[in-house]
CSV table of C-alpha atoms in Angstrom, one decimal:
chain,number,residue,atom,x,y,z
A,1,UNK,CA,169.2,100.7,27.7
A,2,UNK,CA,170.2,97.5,28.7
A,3,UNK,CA,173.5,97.7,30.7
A,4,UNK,CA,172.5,100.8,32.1
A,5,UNK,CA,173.2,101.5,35.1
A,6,UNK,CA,170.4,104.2,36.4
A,7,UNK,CA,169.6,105.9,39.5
A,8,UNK,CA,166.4,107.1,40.5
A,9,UNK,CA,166.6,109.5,43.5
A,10,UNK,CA,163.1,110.1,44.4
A,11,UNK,CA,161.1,106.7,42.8
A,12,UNK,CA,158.1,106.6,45.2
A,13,UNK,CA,155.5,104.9,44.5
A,14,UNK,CA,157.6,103.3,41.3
A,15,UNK,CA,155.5,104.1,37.9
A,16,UNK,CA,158.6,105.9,36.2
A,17,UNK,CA,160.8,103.1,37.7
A,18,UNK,CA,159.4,100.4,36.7
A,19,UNK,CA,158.8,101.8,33.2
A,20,UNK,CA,162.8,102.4,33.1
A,21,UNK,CA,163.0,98.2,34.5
A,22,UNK,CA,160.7,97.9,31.0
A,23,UNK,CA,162.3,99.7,28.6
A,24,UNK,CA,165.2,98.4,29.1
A,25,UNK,CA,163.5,94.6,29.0
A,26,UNK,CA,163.8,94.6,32.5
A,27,UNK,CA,168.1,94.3,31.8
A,28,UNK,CA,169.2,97.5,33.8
A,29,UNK,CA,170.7,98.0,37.0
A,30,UNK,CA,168.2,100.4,38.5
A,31,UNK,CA,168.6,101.7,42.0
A,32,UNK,CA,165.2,103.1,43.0
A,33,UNK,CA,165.3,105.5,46.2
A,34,UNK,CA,163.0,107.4,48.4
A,35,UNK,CA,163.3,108.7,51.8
A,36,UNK,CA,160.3,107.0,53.5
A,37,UNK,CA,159.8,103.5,54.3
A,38,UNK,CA,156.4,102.8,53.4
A,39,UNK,CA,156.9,104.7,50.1
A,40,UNK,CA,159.5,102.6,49.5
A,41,UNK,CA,157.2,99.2,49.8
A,42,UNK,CA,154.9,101.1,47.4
A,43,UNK,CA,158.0,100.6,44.9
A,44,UNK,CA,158.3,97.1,46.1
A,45,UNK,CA,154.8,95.7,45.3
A,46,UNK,CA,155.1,97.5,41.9
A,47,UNK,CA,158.6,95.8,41.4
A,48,UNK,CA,157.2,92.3,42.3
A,49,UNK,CA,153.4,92.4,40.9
A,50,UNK,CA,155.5,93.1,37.5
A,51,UNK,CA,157.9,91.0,37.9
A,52,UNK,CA,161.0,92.9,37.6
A,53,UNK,CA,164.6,92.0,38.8
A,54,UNK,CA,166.3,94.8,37.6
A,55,UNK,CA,165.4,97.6,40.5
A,56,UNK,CA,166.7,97.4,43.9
A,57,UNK,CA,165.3,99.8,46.2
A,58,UNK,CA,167.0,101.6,49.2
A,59,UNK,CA,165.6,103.9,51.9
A,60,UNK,CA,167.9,107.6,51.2
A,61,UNK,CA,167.7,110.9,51.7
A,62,UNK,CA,168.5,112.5,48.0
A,63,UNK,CA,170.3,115.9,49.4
A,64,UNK,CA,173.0,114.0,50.8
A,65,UNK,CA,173.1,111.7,47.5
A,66,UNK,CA,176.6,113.2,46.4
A,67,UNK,CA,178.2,112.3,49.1
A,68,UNK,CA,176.6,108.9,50.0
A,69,UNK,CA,177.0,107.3,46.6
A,70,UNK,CA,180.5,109.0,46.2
A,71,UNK,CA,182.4,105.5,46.6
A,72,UNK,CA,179.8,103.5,44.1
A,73,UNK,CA,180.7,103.9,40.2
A,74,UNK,CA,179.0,106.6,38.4
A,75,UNK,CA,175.1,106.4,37.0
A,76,UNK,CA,174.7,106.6,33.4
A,77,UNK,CA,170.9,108.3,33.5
A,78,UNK,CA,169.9,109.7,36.6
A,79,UNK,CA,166.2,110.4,37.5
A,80,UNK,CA,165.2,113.6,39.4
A,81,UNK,CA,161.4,113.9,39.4
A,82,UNK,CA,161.6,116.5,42.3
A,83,UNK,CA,159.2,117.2,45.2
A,84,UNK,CA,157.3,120.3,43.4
A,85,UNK,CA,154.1,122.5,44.8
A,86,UNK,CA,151.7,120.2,42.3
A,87,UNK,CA,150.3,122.9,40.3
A,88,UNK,CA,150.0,121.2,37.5
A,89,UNK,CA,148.2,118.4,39.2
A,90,UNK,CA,145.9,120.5,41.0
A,91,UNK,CA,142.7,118.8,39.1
A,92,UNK,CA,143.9,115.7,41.0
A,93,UNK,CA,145.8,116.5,44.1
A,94,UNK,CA,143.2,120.2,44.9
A,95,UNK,CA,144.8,120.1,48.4
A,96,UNK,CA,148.2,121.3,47.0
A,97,UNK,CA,146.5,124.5,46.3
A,98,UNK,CA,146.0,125.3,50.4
A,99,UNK,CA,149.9,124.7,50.5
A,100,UNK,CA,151.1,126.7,48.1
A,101,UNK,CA,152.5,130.3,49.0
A,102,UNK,CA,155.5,132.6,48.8
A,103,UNK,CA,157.1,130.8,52.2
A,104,UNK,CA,156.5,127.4,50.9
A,105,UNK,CA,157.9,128.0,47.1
A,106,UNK,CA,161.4,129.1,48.4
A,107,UNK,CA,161.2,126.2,50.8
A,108,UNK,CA,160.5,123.6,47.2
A,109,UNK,CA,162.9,125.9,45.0
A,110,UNK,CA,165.9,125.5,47.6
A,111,UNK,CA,165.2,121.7,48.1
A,112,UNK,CA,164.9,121.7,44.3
A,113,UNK,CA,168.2,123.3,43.5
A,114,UNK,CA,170.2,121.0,46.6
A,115,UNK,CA,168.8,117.7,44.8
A,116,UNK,CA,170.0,118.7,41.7
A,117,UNK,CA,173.5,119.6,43.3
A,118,UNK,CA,173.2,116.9,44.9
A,119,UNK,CA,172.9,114.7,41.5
A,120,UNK,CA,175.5,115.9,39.2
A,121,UNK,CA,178.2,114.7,40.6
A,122,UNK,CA,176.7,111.1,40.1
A,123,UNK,CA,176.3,111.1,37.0
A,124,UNK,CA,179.0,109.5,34.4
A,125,UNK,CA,180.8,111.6,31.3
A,126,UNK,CA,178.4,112.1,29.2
A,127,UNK,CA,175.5,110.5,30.8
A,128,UNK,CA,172.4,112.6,31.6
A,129,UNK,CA,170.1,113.7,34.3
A,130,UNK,CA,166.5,113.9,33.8
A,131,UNK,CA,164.7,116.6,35.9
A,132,UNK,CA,161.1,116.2,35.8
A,133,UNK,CA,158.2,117.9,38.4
A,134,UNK,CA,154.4,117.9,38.0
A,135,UNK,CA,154.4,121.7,39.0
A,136,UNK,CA,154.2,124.2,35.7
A,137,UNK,CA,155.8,127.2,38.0
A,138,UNK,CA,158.7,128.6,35.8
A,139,UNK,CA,160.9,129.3,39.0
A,140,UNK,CA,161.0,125.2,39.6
A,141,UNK,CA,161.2,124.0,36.1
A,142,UNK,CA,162.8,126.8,33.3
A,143,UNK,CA,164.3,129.4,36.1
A,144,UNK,CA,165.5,126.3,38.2
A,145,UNK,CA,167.7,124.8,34.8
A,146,UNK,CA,168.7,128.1,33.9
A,147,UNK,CA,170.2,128.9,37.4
A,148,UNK,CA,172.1,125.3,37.5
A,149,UNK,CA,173.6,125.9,34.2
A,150,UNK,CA,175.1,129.4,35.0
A,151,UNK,CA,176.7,127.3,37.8
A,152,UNK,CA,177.5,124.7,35.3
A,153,UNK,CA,177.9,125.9,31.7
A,154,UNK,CA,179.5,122.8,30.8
A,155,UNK,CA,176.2,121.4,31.4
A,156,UNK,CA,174.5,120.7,28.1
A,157,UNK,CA,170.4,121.2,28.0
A,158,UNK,CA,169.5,118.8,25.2
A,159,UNK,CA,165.4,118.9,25.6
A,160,UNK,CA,163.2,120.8,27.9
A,161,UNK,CA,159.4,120.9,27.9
A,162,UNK,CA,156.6,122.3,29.6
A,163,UNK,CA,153.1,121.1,29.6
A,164,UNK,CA,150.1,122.7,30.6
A,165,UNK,CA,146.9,121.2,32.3
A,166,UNK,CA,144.2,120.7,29.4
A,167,UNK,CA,140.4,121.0,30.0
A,168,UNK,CA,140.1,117.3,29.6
A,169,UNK,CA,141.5,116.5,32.2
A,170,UNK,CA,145.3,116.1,30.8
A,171,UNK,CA,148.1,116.9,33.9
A,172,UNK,CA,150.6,119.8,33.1
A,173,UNK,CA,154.2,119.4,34.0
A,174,UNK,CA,158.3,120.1,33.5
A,175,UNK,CA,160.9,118.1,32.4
A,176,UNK,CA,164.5,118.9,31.3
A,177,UNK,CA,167.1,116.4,29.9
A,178,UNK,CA,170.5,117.2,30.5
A,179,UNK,CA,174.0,116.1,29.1
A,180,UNK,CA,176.9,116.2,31.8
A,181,UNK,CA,180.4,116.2,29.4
């Protein structure tokens, strides 16, 4: 919404953020993030070949986002669309299958669960957190939510989905919205 202010913690290469900038006709405050430079560029080029003067961009590392942003007002809506293991990309990203094992799974699901740690604390009363990932593994999407709530039952799941990859060539992914009280 206009007004807004909105944090996304891992923008790169900009497509959700800059959607947010035009949703909101581009009247936001949008603080787009990603831990590498040239990633963060990416963001840049989308910002200015659109036109867009709502998004800043700043180079951060999202674990630490808790205690970084700590001393800046709270977000209303933050943005979470977590490193994943791809699999519900695989169609266009076939690589991510040679990656993908029992060692590196625990490696996503613990970075997973520290970025959204690292989030909540961010977000305003009654402002929400959007967790998304273009992986369809229950253990990052479902089993990650349900693990962060029993934390947090004061947390309040308002919508989560799960799409599967469809012979035509459609992407599968996760995405949960949650209500912090």
């Amino acid at each position: 919404q206009p007004g807004e202010r909105i944090l996304d913690l891992c923008a790169a290469p900009g497509g959700k953020t800059t959607h947010l900038a035009e949703l909101s006709g581009d009247k936001a405050q949008i603080l787009a993030c990603d831990l590498k430079l040239n990633r963060l560029r990416k963001i840049e080029q989308n910002v200015e070949r659109l036109g867009l003067s709502s998004i800043e961009t700043r180079r951060h590392d999202a674990r630490f986002a808790a205690q970084d942003f700590a001393a800046e007002p709270p977000f209303d809506a933050i943005l979470l669309d977590a490193p994943c293991s791809n699999t519900g990309v695989l169609r266009r990203r076939s690589e991510a299958r040679w990656r993908f094992d029992a060692a590196s799974q625990r490696r996503i699901r613990q970075a997973q669960a520290e970025l959204l740690r690292a989030a909540l604390p961010l977000v305003r009363s009654g402002g929400r957190l959007v967790y998304s990932l273009c992986s369809i593994e229950v253990d990052e999407g479902r089993d990650a939510i349900a693990a962060l709530r029993a934390e947090r039952p004061d947390l309040s799941l308002e919508h989560e989905e799960l799409w599967l990859p469809t012979p035509g060539g459609g992407d599968g992914g996760y995405a949960a919205l949650l209500r912090v009280p």
